[in-house]
Amino acid sequence: MCEAAAGFMTEYYEGLRARRVMPEVSSAELRGLVVEPLPRGGMEFDALLGVVRDVIVQNSRHNGHPRFFGYVASPGTAVSAVGEMLTATLNANVTSWRSSPAAAEIERVVVQWLKEMLGYPESALGLFVSGGSMANFSALAAARAAKGPADVSQAGMGASGRRMRVYVSEETHYSSRKAAGLLGIGEANVVVVRTDGRGRMDVEDLQRVVRLDEEAGALPLCVVGSAGTVSTGAFDPLAEIGEVARAHNLWFHVDGAYGGFAALAPSARGLFRGIEAADSVTLDPHKWAYLPTGVGCVLYRDGMWARKAFAHDADYTRVMGQGQDESFAFWDYGPELSRRFRALGLWLLLKHVGAEALGAAIEQNMACARYVERLVGGSDDLEMLAPVGLSVFCFRYAPPGYSGDLDELNERVLVELQRDGSSYLSNARVGGRFALRGCVLNYRTTERDMEVMVEDVRRVGRGLAGEA
Amino acid sequence: MCEAAAGFMTEYYEGLRARRVMPEVSSAELRGLVVEPLPRGGMEFDALLGVVRDVIVQNSRHNGHPRFFGYVASPGTAVSAVGEMLTATLNANVTSWRSSPAAAEIERVVVQWLKEMLGYPESALGLFVSGGSMANFSALAAARAAKGPADVSQAGMGASGRRMRVYVSEETHYSSRKAAGLLGIGEANVVVVRTDGRGRMDVEDLQRVVRLDEEAGALPLCVVGSAGTVSTGAFDPLAEIGEVARAHNLWFHVDGAYGGFAALAPSARGLFRGIEAADSVTLDPHKWAYLPTGVGCVLYRDGMWARKAFAHDADYTRVMGQGQDESFAFWDYGPELSRRFRALGLWLLLKHVGAEALGAAIEQNMACARYVERLVGGSDDLEMLAPVGLSVFCFRYAPPGYSGDLDELNERVLVELQRDGSSYLSNARVGGRFALRGCVLNYRTTERDMEVMVEDVRRVGRGLAGEA
């Protein structure tokens, strides 16, 4: 079983570059291949692996393909894939120290490394969650506990009296807004702060809207800074936001889901100035640490507030007969009880390749994005729509003399490019314009891939512009 | 790399029974083995695997050990461990259909199987989450959206006016209470309904407390029934609870995190009568489907309410150029955006062994728990504290003529038994008394293991009672 699966893995990675990024298939076609009643009997693993190979893998988008530039997607690595098998074999359930002594300590060590990477206080507490959305949710829950007017976990948000307000920028990831809705703060109490010409939060505007809320009797609760926005890779001025937060008693959360690991890249290190003052930080190892989907991380400057948001007592979670270090429970600091041993994958990767190699790969990703800027700058049918931020590039196809609607043309280019299968971009709206957007997040990607991608856009674009 | 890891897996499973269930180690000792600064350089995989083997695995609790009876813990299976490697290799991110066509369809198929297993409506919608806590959270978020007086996601819970009330029993898992706290309903608005002599929700008491709330002007929102409680395996009278829910316009949620898969066991099937009327159901494949930690599932009778709780729009999540089936997005129905391909593990297991073999293993687990009842019944130094429910047994050590405090003695027995390493139980409070509690949830466990466990308790107990 293992051998066959290992063979599949080798074959998959070796053949990745030759695959179409996106399959050509409809939901109805796929259903025809996989729908069946609950199987009563079993089947041999080898036959099953054949179905995985021929049906599932064949009809998947390949996020590890060197020209998959959509969204913020990790490529995965072989050591992580093997690591997942080790994780599932051991099957630790990292609810608490006593449930998984070694896994709990490894999680602490890896969290310590992440703090070291960011220059974040050693006394901070952190834990792994399923991804950035849950990390932002957890941070906002801690903010609500720290800055709310009452014990809202107990009494409910109806008892709080004042409207709590959360400040994000136009470019902040929507998961913070979603968290505000779920936590009963209300999406309508998420205040959108303006951005400057480079997509960064405008700190003067932040100050203005916070003051307005104070005057109106609302309760300014939390500001979310982005360490790399999804649309353009913009990096908010963290130190300045932190000062406003301190002056107005706001919880300061930094969403570094995309950009956090850029702290390992010497050229990006300076952007992180001020993060050490954040009350909480979101990191996503399943983004720029290249880990497979399912690993996010939240850091709390002072774990006490997370404890206030999440802790509980029940007989079956009571810890008996152990010292203080051994009575630590992760469920007191996050939304989950059962938890996968998510730290093992990052531990394996950092031990196997080391932080310097990871930082170098991140530098290379950023260089690839800047190379697109040069390719576009040297052409007469493409134009950049935003400066490259971290490893994100935004541009559009704009052939000379084209009289149609460029937004409409580029939306068609995007859909057609995705169907074409050689390169995959996603979209963003930049300054009101529809952008072809890519994010380089794969250690396999080379400058040659960037050339191919630009040529793919041009080829697809020419076909569509000619039609119009 | 693969070969070495596969060798480790085989060796681990083969040696599992011979291991101590629980390691003897302190936090300080473990820290001495694993604490180090962020590694700058890398190291060979084989050496790294040695650290996994000698440090991590050696200092872990072994949840797959046939005499690990603590909490509600899955043992994992080889096919799932290999499946995790396949999952990470493909690295699908199951945010939406377009992001992972095959993974999305496989998730739909597996959810369909779960509905078939429960006799739940075919039109229901479901998705995988990280575990039971997130499933209960998601269900309660949908309940809030469906039964709340206003659009609370938008306006915030402060705008709702009336206190929303959630009904649980004394035995309901605390994650529903935690969810109420997080969602801004408030833990103080979770009303505890009495249980009958067998730990089942008392439906008359439910009716009584709902009426009291109605008279007081509060808003009865949701009742949570348990399809298998953690403490004693009690199964709430679902059909009767459903009738009260209908009469009072309550959302009816069934928490089947532990017991849900018992629907595959013919002897337990009858308990599920009435589940078809539930508005939402929690299942935990990482419990009684034996999958490794990290796979929960929530079913919604009408997906529209989950959509109201979770849906949002943003440019980078806009779906373009696709039909309706292909524009489906999981993020509209749950708390996460990035999502692991969690369905693959359950698909592989059900295809590989079939539902009948899984049902037979569940029957065998329940038979092992009932066997404890017989062993205890035939002894003069042990007594049952609750009837066996599903695969949970609760008993205590009560040597004839012992004049000390039996609660205190059994707490010491529990701690000492865990240290002893041959069998692992956890605890529960049953009728005010401290119980040694076990849950059989491992297809490796035999009746002989139950005999060994009972002898272990006796051996440890004799030592402690003699001391006193």
XYZ file of N, CA and C in Angstrom, chain A residues 1-2 5-6 8-9 12 22 25-27 30-31 34 36-43 45 48 51 56 59-61 63 71 74-76 78-79 81-82 84-86 88-93 97-99 101-102 105 108-109 113 116 130 133-134 137 144 153-154 156-157 173-174 178 181-188 286 292-294 310 312 315-316 318 320-321 325-326 331 334-340 347-348 351-356 411 414 419 427 429, chain B residues 1-2 5-6 8-9 12 22 25-27 30-31 34 36-43 45 48 51 56 59-61 63 71 74-76 78-79 81-82 84-86 88-93 97-99 101-102 105 108-109 113 116 130 133-134 137 144 153-154 156-157 173-174 178 181-188 286 292-294 310 312 315-316 318 320-321 325-326 331 334-340 347-348 351-352 354-356 411 414 419 427 429:
663
model
N 0.842 -1.197 0.000
C 0.000 0.000 0.000
C 0.880 1.252 0.000
N 1.839 1.235 0.945
C 2.755 2.355 1.063
C 3.589 2.532 -0.200
N 1.628 3.972 -3.036
C 1.351 5.389 -2.809
C 2.614 6.222 -3.000
N 3.750 5.662 -2.556
C 5.017 6.374 -2.728
C 5.340 6.508 -4.213
N 3.190 6.686 -6.590
C 2.299 7.730 -7.101
C 2.878 9.114 -6.817
N 3.395 9.287 -5.592
C 3.904 10.594 -5.199
C 5.065 11.017 -6.102
N 3.830 11.834 -9.507
C 3.061 13.082 -9.544
C 3.989 14.287 -9.585
N -5.268 23.415 -15.002
C -6.704 23.295 -14.683
C -7.296 22.217 -15.575
N -13.366 19.915 -17.296
C -14.392 18.959 -16.893
C -15.559 19.738 -16.280
N -16.740 19.175 -16.397
C -17.897 19.817 -15.767
C -18.295 19.022 -14.534
N -19.104 19.651 -13.715
C -19.596 18.969 -12.523
C -20.383 17.719 -12.910
N -18.062 14.871 -13.903
C -17.387 14.300 -12.732
C -18.342 13.457 -11.899
N -19.560 13.959 -11.730
C -20.540 13.192 -10.952
C -20.774 11.826 -11.579
N -18.049 9.569 -10.208
C -17.841 9.274 -8.778
C -19.105 8.984 -7.956
N -22.098 7.204 -6.401
C -22.535 5.821 -6.172
C -23.107 5.773 -4.762
N -23.916 4.743 -4.470
C -24.426 4.635 -3.096
C -23.304 4.259 -2.139
N -23.573 4.432 -0.851
C -22.624 4.022 0.198
C -22.124 2.603 -0.084
N -20.821 2.421 -0.273
C -20.325 1.074 -0.605
C -20.488 0.122 0.580
N -21.124 -1.003 0.355
C -21.304 -1.987 1.429
C -20.016 -2.792 1.619
N -19.447 -3.260 0.516
C -18.218 -4.060 0.590
C -17.002 -3.216 0.242
N -15.829 -3.831 0.323
C -14.609 -3.075 0.074
C -13.977 -3.379 -1.264
N -12.832 -2.777 -1.530
C -12.067 -3.097 -2.733
C -10.572 -2.967 -2.427
N -6.682 -1.952 -2.366
C -6.090 -0.623 -2.355
C -5.530 -0.226 -3.728
N -8.106 1.067 -5.883
C -8.540 2.345 -5.331
C -7.560 3.458 -5.710
N -8.214 4.731 -9.055
C -9.298 5.718 -9.132
C -8.780 7.096 -8.695
N -9.550 11.322 -9.641
C -9.406 12.482 -8.744
C -8.266 13.390 -9.206
N -8.678 15.157 -12.521
C -9.685 16.221 -12.564
C -9.493 17.248 -11.454
N -8.245 17.495 -11.127
C -7.912 18.481 -10.108
C -7.143 19.645 -10.714
N -7.248 20.772 -10.046
C -6.359 21.880 -10.366
C -5.052 21.583 -9.645
N -2.171 22.833 -7.797
C -1.667 24.014 -7.091
C -0.156 24.013 -6.985
N -4.751 33.252 -6.558
C -5.001 33.404 -5.114
C -3.680 33.447 -4.334
N -0.321 27.477 -1.677
C 0.958 26.816 -1.469
C 1.107 25.642 -2.423
N 2.346 25.309 -2.761
C 2.590 24.194 -3.669
C 2.683 22.846 -2.967
N 2.901 22.839 -1.663
C 3.203 21.575 -0.983
C 4.638 21.143 -1.300
N 7.479 17.537 -0.885
C 7.546 16.096 -0.647
C 7.736 15.805 0.836
N 8.592 16.573 1.490
C 8.840 16.278 2.908
C 7.571 16.499 3.729
N 4.477 16.045 2.534
C 3.554 14.951 2.210
C 3.919 13.708 3.017
N 5.198 13.409 3.071
C 5.648 12.291 3.907
C 5.347 12.596 5.374
N 2.891 14.228 6.539
C 1.474 14.012 6.838
C 1.201 12.542 7.129
N 1.942 11.673 6.446
C 1.774 10.249 6.725
C 2.277 9.930 8.135
N 3.400 10.530 8.503
C 3.914 10.331 9.867
C 2.917 10.884 10.889
N -0.303 11.216 10.644
C -1.498 10.372 10.748
C -1.177 9.021 11.376
N 0.043 8.536 11.188
C 0.428 7.265 11.810
C 0.484 7.437 13.332
N 1.190 8.455 13.773
C 1.265 8.721 15.211
C -0.111 9.114 15.740
N -0.836 9.895 14.933
C -2.206 10.308 15.276
C -2.308 10.932 16.670
N -1.396 11.829 16.957
C -1.504 12.593 18.202
C -2.733 13.494 18.104
N -3.363 13.736 19.232
C -4.459 14.687 19.291
C -4.002 15.776 20.253
N -1.159 19.224 26.825
C 0.146 18.598 27.008
C 0.005 17.108 27.339
N -0.854 16.804 28.298
C -0.946 15.405 28.751
C -1.451 14.488 27.636
N -2.191 15.025 26.668
C -2.714 14.180 25.589
C -1.657 13.892 24.540
N 2.362 14.749 24.844
C 3.499 15.505 25.390
C 4.481 15.989 24.319
N 4.942 15.096 23.470
C 5.954 15.504 22.495
C 5.369 16.472 21.476
N 5.143 19.907 22.930
C 6.445 20.580 23.024
C 6.955 21.004 21.650
N 5.215 24.103 20.699
C 5.806 25.255 21.396
C 7.109 25.695 20.750
N 7.938 24.724 20.390
C 9.231 25.053 19.777
C 9.024 25.769 18.454
N 10.073 29.525 17.188
C 10.809 29.871 15.965
C 10.098 30.982 15.194
N 10.721 34.179 16.856
C 12.107 34.577 16.566
C 12.182 35.193 15.160
N -6.563 25.815 11.712
C -6.686 25.194 10.389
C -6.324 26.126 9.245
N -8.281 32.044 8.211
C -9.609 32.487 8.653
C -9.806 32.193 10.131
N -9.415 31.003 10.578
C -9.585 30.662 11.977
C -8.602 31.434 12.858
N -10.113 34.852 13.196
C -11.267 34.693 14.093
C -10.796 34.631 15.553
N -12.043 40.935 21.487
C -13.363 41.169 22.083
C -13.304 40.956 23.598
N -18.421 36.772 26.527
C -18.537 35.324 26.334
C -19.627 34.784 27.235
N -19.685 35.322 28.441
C -20.698 34.881 29.385
C -22.055 35.518 29.112
N -23.155 37.489 26.678
C -23.669 37.688 25.325
C -23.443 39.121 24.884
N -23.405 39.292 23.568
C -23.107 40.620 23.029
C -24.256 41.593 23.251
N -8.157 41.337 4.129
C -8.825 40.088 3.741
C -10.191 40.001 4.408
N -11.185 39.489 3.679
C -12.565 39.501 4.177
C -12.756 38.634 5.405
N -15.718 38.595 8.235
C -16.525 37.397 8.512
C -16.466 37.053 10.000
N -18.687 39.243 11.993
C -20.079 38.807 11.872
C -20.363 37.628 12.784
N -19.463 36.645 12.781
C -19.680 35.443 13.587
C -19.623 35.747 15.083
N -18.734 36.632 15.476
C -18.551 36.933 16.899
C -19.645 37.842 17.453
N -20.584 38.228 16.610
C -21.688 39.053 17.089
C -21.339 40.525 17.164
N -20.153 40.887 16.649
C -19.786 42.304 16.580
C -20.604 42.959 15.465
N -20.800 42.197 14.395
C -21.600 42.673 13.272
C -20.736 43.218 12.154
N -20.985 42.724 10.933
C -20.188 43.215 9.798
C -20.386 44.704 9.581
N -21.552 45.201 9.963
C -21.816 46.637 9.792
C -20.953 47.479 10.734
N 0.694 27.298 5.587
C 0.242 26.682 4.330
C 0.166 27.706 3.198
N 1.349 22.002 2.722
C 0.029 21.697 2.158
C -1.088 22.337 2.997
N -2.206 22.584 2.357
C -3.365 23.239 2.977
C -3.726 22.636 4.330
N -4.026 23.501 5.286
C -4.537 23.033 6.568
C -3.753 23.480 7.782
N -11.618 31.841 25.365
C -11.817 30.442 24.969
C -11.893 29.439 26.109
N -12.653 27.155 29.409
C -13.880 26.604 29.975
C -13.459 25.501 30.945
N -15.748 18.308 33.460
C -15.098 17.197 34.153
C -14.150 16.421 33.251
N -14.584 16.213 32.008
C -13.759 15.388 31.139
C -12.591 16.148 30.546
N -10.836 18.140 32.828
C -10.093 18.506 34.023
C -8.736 17.799 34.011
N -5.585 16.327 35.971
C -5.316 15.842 37.329
C -3.893 15.343 37.476
N -3.363 15.537 38.651
C -2.107 14.896 39.021
C -0.914 15.334 38.203
N 3.384 23.054 33.925
C 3.733 22.924 32.516
C 2.930 21.817 31.859
N 2.699 20.764 32.638
C 2.019 19.597 32.085
C 0.512 19.782 32.061
N -6.906 24.009 24.163
C -8.313 24.410 23.973
C -8.659 25.678 24.743
N -7.931 28.589 21.897
C -8.404 28.566 20.522
C -9.752 27.881 20.427
N -10.324 27.854 19.224
C -11.701 27.371 19.080
C -11.862 25.857 19.093
N -10.777 25.096 18.908
C -10.907 23.649 18.751
C -10.633 22.896 20.048
N -11.144 21.664 20.125
C -10.754 20.748 21.192
C -9.775 19.741 20.552
N -10.292 18.782 19.782
C -9.370 17.910 19.041
C -8.574 18.753 18.051
N -7.289 18.501 17.967
C -6.432 19.248 17.034
C -5.396 18.316 16.431
N -5.270 18.352 15.111
C -4.203 17.621 14.440
C -2.847 18.128 14.934
N 7.842 21.846 11.436
C 9.072 21.429 12.114
C 9.952 20.637 11.147
N 9.340 19.664 10.460
C 10.101 18.843 9.505
C 10.712 19.710 8.406
N 13.536 21.947 9.825
C 14.705 21.135 10.177
C 15.377 20.570 8.922
N 14.567 20.214 7.931
C 15.122 19.546 6.749
C 15.823 20.526 5.809
N 15.198 21.672 5.551
C 15.840 22.601 4.609
C 16.489 23.789 5.312
N 16.020 24.128 6.512
C 16.605 25.272 7.224
C 15.976 26.590 6.805
N 16.010 27.550 7.711
C 15.342 28.833 7.482
C 16.010 29.644 6.375
N 17.337 29.439 6.198
C 18.006 30.232 5.157
C 17.553 29.841 3.763
N -11.414 40.310 -18.315
C -12.178 39.265 -17.642
C -12.280 38.044 -18.553
N -8.961 36.287 -18.639
C -8.734 35.478 -17.435
C -9.429 34.123 -17.539
N -8.948 28.271 -18.759
C -9.356 27.115 -19.572
C -8.201 26.570 -20.393
N -7.844 37.187 -10.284
C -8.159 38.582 -10.604
C -8.139 39.464 -9.368
N -9.303 43.845 -8.319
C -9.733 45.150 -8.808
C -8.755 46.170 -8.228
N 13.176 8.745 1.040
C 12.420 9.446 2.072
C 11.113 8.694 2.354
N 10.411 8.397 1.232
C 9.158 7.673 1.333
C 9.353 6.289 1.934
N 10.002 6.359 5.613
C 8.784 6.700 6.344
C 7.817 5.522 6.347
N 7.752 4.815 5.218
C 6.874 3.651 5.140
C 7.345 2.573 6.116
N 8.917 3.107 8.859
C 8.531 3.566 10.191
C 7.076 3.215 10.482
N 6.212 3.441 9.481
C 4.781 3.206 9.674
C 4.514 1.733 10.002
N 5.738 0.912 13.409
C 4.929 1.529 14.463
C 3.671 0.716 14.704
N 1.121 5.484 27.733
C 1.478 6.854 28.098
C 2.967 6.892 28.415
N 7.415 11.082 31.169
C 8.321 12.179 30.841
C 7.714 13.481 31.360
N 8.567 14.423 31.692
C 8.067 15.730 32.134
C 8.283 16.740 31.015
N 7.603 17.847 31.156
C 7.761 18.915 30.177
C 9.219 19.379 30.132
N 11.402 16.943 28.216
C 11.157 17.012 26.777
C 11.747 18.278 26.177
N 11.602 19.377 26.900
C 12.159 20.634 26.388
C 13.667 20.506 26.197
N 14.161 19.002 22.760
C 13.691 19.605 21.496
C 13.914 21.109 21.356
N 15.548 24.485 20.677
C 16.725 24.990 19.969
C 16.288 26.241 19.216
N 17.231 27.089 18.830
C 16.843 28.269 18.046
C 16.393 27.853 16.638
N 15.738 28.744 15.959
C 15.336 28.525 14.567
C 16.513 27.972 13.763
N 16.376 26.774 13.198
C 17.522 26.195 12.472
C 17.824 26.977 11.193
N 19.049 27.404 11.040
C 19.430 28.153 9.820
C 19.666 27.193 8.670
N 20.405 26.116 8.930
C 20.691 25.139 7.876
C 19.791 23.921 8.015
N 19.942 22.975 7.097
C 19.071 21.805 7.108
C 19.777 20.549 7.583
N 19.073 19.451 7.572
C 19.676 18.162 7.883
C 19.003 17.073 7.055
N 17.021 13.814 5.770
C 15.734 13.301 6.196
C 15.867 12.089 7.112
N 16.501 13.067 10.526
C 15.298 13.713 11.037
C 14.260 12.669 11.453
N 14.929 11.392 14.781
C 14.443 12.249 15.869
C 12.942 12.034 16.072
N 10.036 12.114 19.381
C 8.605 12.465 19.310
C 7.732 11.247 19.605
N 7.883 9.776 23.078
C 7.287 10.589 24.141
C 5.866 11.026 23.824
N 5.162 10.122 23.166
C 3.773 10.401 22.818
C 2.854 9.422 23.523
N 1.623 9.849 23.723
C 0.593 8.923 24.144
C 0.137 8.204 22.875
N -2.581 6.767 20.921
C -4.042 6.701 20.832
C -4.519 5.476 20.067
N -11.179 9.478 26.865
C -11.895 10.458 26.034
C -12.673 9.768 24.898
N -9.835 8.454 18.259
C -9.738 7.492 17.164
C -8.357 6.861 17.140
N -8.262 5.638 16.628
C -6.978 4.957 16.556
C -6.188 5.280 15.284
N -6.845 5.802 14.262
C -6.178 5.911 12.961
C -6.085 4.559 12.283
N -4.051 2.425 8.739
C -2.967 2.523 7.759
C -3.456 3.177 6.470
N -4.649 2.790 6.031
C -5.121 3.351 4.760
C -5.326 4.865 4.890
N -3.516 6.828 6.914
C -2.189 7.448 6.978
C -1.617 7.597 5.563
N -1.760 6.541 4.760
C -1.330 6.633 3.360
C -2.180 7.680 2.640
N -3.388 10.352 3.837
C -2.942 11.712 4.164
C -1.760 12.116 3.288
N -0.927 11.132 2.956
C 0.190 11.438 2.065
C -0.338 11.789 0.670
N -1.331 11.038 0.220
C -1.928 11.348 -1.087
C -2.586 12.735 -1.052
N -1.844 15.293 0.786
C -0.844 16.368 0.809
C -0.092 16.457 -0.512
N 0.055 15.341 -1.200
C 0.729 15.375 -2.500
C -0.124 16.149 -3.504
N -1.381 15.782 -3.586
C -2.286 16.493 -4.500
C -2.465 17.933 -4.025
N -2.548 18.106 -2.696
C -2.671 19.430 -2.085
C -3.810 20.257 -2.673
N -4.958 19.631 -2.813
C -6.142 20.389 -3.227
C -6.504 21.355 -2.103
N -7.056 22.487 -2.497
C -7.566 23.430 -1.507
C -9.061 23.548 -1.805
N -15.793 24.661 -5.890
C -15.719 23.668 -6.961
C -14.577 23.985 -7.926
N -14.518 25.231 -8.355
C -13.525 25.586 -9.388
C -12.087 25.414 -8.880
N -11.900 25.497 -7.572
C -10.550 25.371 -7.034
C -10.113 23.911 -6.943
N -12.116 20.687 -8.542
C -13.319 20.010 -9.049
C -13.506 18.599 -8.478
N -12.494 17.772 -8.573
C -12.667 16.389 -8.128
C -12.844 16.317 -6.619
N -16.353 17.236 -5.669
C -17.335 16.181 -5.975
C -17.197 15.006 -5.011
N -18.879 15.914 -1.859
C -20.336 15.778 -2.001
C -20.773 14.319 -1.913
N -20.027 13.447 -2.565
C -20.387 12.021 -2.551
C -20.317 11.470 -1.134
N -23.186 9.860 1.306
C -23.121 8.569 2.022
C -23.507 8.743 3.489
N -27.140 9.049 3.742
C -27.732 7.725 3.535
C -27.619 6.893 4.822
N -12.843 20.954 10.829
C -11.671 20.345 11.469
C -12.033 19.402 12.612
N -15.988 20.419 17.444
C -16.186 21.771 17.980
C -16.564 22.740 16.867
N -15.887 22.660 15.736
C -16.200 23.566 14.641
C -17.528 23.201 13.993
N -20.126 24.617 16.289
C -20.085 26.072 16.098
C -20.831 26.473 14.818
N -28.515 30.633 14.629
C -28.625 32.060 14.948
C -29.157 32.834 13.733
N -25.551 38.778 11.762
C -24.208 38.791 11.172
C -23.859 40.213 10.747
N -24.832 40.883 10.212
C -24.616 42.250 9.773
C -24.650 43.240 10.943
N -24.879 42.836 14.220
C -24.267 42.545 15.512
C -25.330 42.093 16.491
N -24.887 41.355 17.500
C -25.838 40.780 18.454
C -26.437 41.850 19.356
N -21.963 17.983 25.297
C -20.549 18.349 25.197
C -20.395 19.870 25.305
N -19.332 20.308 26.003
C -19.186 21.735 26.288
C -18.970 22.575 25.031
N -19.405 26.607 24.390
C -18.303 27.454 23.926
C -18.715 28.219 22.662
N -20.842 31.120 23.466
C -20.032 32.236 23.950
C -19.381 32.979 22.800
N -18.803 32.238 21.867
C -18.106 32.872 20.751
C -19.065 33.625 19.842
N -20.250 33.068 19.626
C -21.200 33.681 18.697
C -21.911 34.895 19.296
N -21.577 35.218 20.537
C -22.192 36.401 21.149
C -23.566 36.124 21.734
N -23.969 34.850 21.744
C -25.230 34.485 22.389
C -25.029 34.559 23.902
N -23.846 34.168 24.338
C -23.494 34.219 25.754
C -23.684 32.881 26.429
N -22.649 32.436 27.150
C -22.753 31.152 27.840
C -23.856 31.180 28.892
N -24.117 32.366 29.429
C -25.174 32.477 30.443
C -26.550 32.241 29.830
N -13.321 11.502 12.585
C -12.089 11.221 13.348
C -12.407 10.659 14.730
N -7.726 9.482 11.440
C -6.835 10.287 12.284
C -7.444 11.670 12.559
N -7.051 12.260 13.654
C -7.553 13.562 14.107
C -7.576 14.599 12.984
N -8.644 15.351 12.930
C -8.690 16.482 12.003
C -9.855 16.487 11.042
N -22.780 32.497 6.797
C -21.363 32.469 6.410
C -21.025 33.175 5.093
N -20.413 35.631 1.883
C -19.867 36.975 1.738
C -19.496 37.154 0.273
N -13.965 40.525 -4.332
C -13.541 40.361 -5.723
C -12.742 39.090 -5.941
N -11.874 38.773 -4.969
C -11.014 37.621 -5.196
C -11.704 36.314 -4.893
N -14.916 36.032 -6.241
C -15.984 36.045 -7.221
C -15.764 34.902 -8.217
N -16.302 33.339 -11.858
C -16.595 33.844 -13.198
C -16.636 32.742 -14.231
N -17.505 32.936 -15.208
C -17.491 32.075 -16.394
C -17.833 30.632 -16.125
N -23.568 24.626 -10.905
C -22.918 23.563 -10.140
C -21.453 23.904 -9.911
N -20.856 24.532 -10.909
C -19.435 24.822 -10.850
C -19.136 26.082 -10.037
N -16.983 27.994 1.220
C -16.822 29.066 2.220
C -18.149 29.763 2.525
N -19.493 27.562 5.784
C -18.701 27.218 6.951
C -17.698 28.312 7.263
N -16.962 28.155 8.354
C -16.106 29.245 8.833
C -14.787 29.410 8.079
N -14.360 28.393 7.306
C -13.036 28.441 6.693
C -13.075 28.914 5.240
N -11.924 29.404 4.761
C -11.761 29.663 3.329
C -10.892 28.511 2.787
N -9.592 28.534 3.045
C -8.781 27.371 2.668
C -9.258 26.156 3.458
N -9.365 25.036 2.794
C -9.811 23.803 3.455
C -9.049 22.616 2.899
N -8.506 21.794 3.789
C -7.874 20.543 3.369
C -8.909 19.663 2.676
N -13.450 8.730 2.234
C -13.754 8.062 0.959
C -12.889 6.820 0.803
N -11.587 6.959 1.041
C -10.672 5.820 0.919
C -11.070 4.696 1.875
N -14.419 3.052 0.798
C -14.224 2.275 -0.430
C -13.366 1.042 -0.157
N -12.377 1.183 0.714
C -11.417 0.098 0.929
C -12.008 -1.013 1.792
N -15.420 -0.878 3.164
C -16.872 -0.988 3.013
C -17.600 -0.695 4.320
N -18.844 -0.251 4.175
C -19.626 0.172 5.335
C -19.977 -0.998 6.248
N -20.109 -2.200 5.659
C -20.488 -3.343 6.508
C -19.379 -3.706 7.481
N -9.836 8.657 42.013
C -9.051 9.685 41.323
C -7.571 9.293 41.353
N -6.998 6.469 38.950
C -6.937 6.939 37.564
C -5.546 7.482 37.223
N -0.200 6.502 34.695
C 1.263 6.430 34.840
C 1.771 5.017 34.591
N -11.904 10.014 33.035
C -12.836 10.089 34.160
C -14.159 10.721 33.759
N -18.014 12.214 35.936
C -18.759 12.289 37.181
C -20.158 11.767 36.868
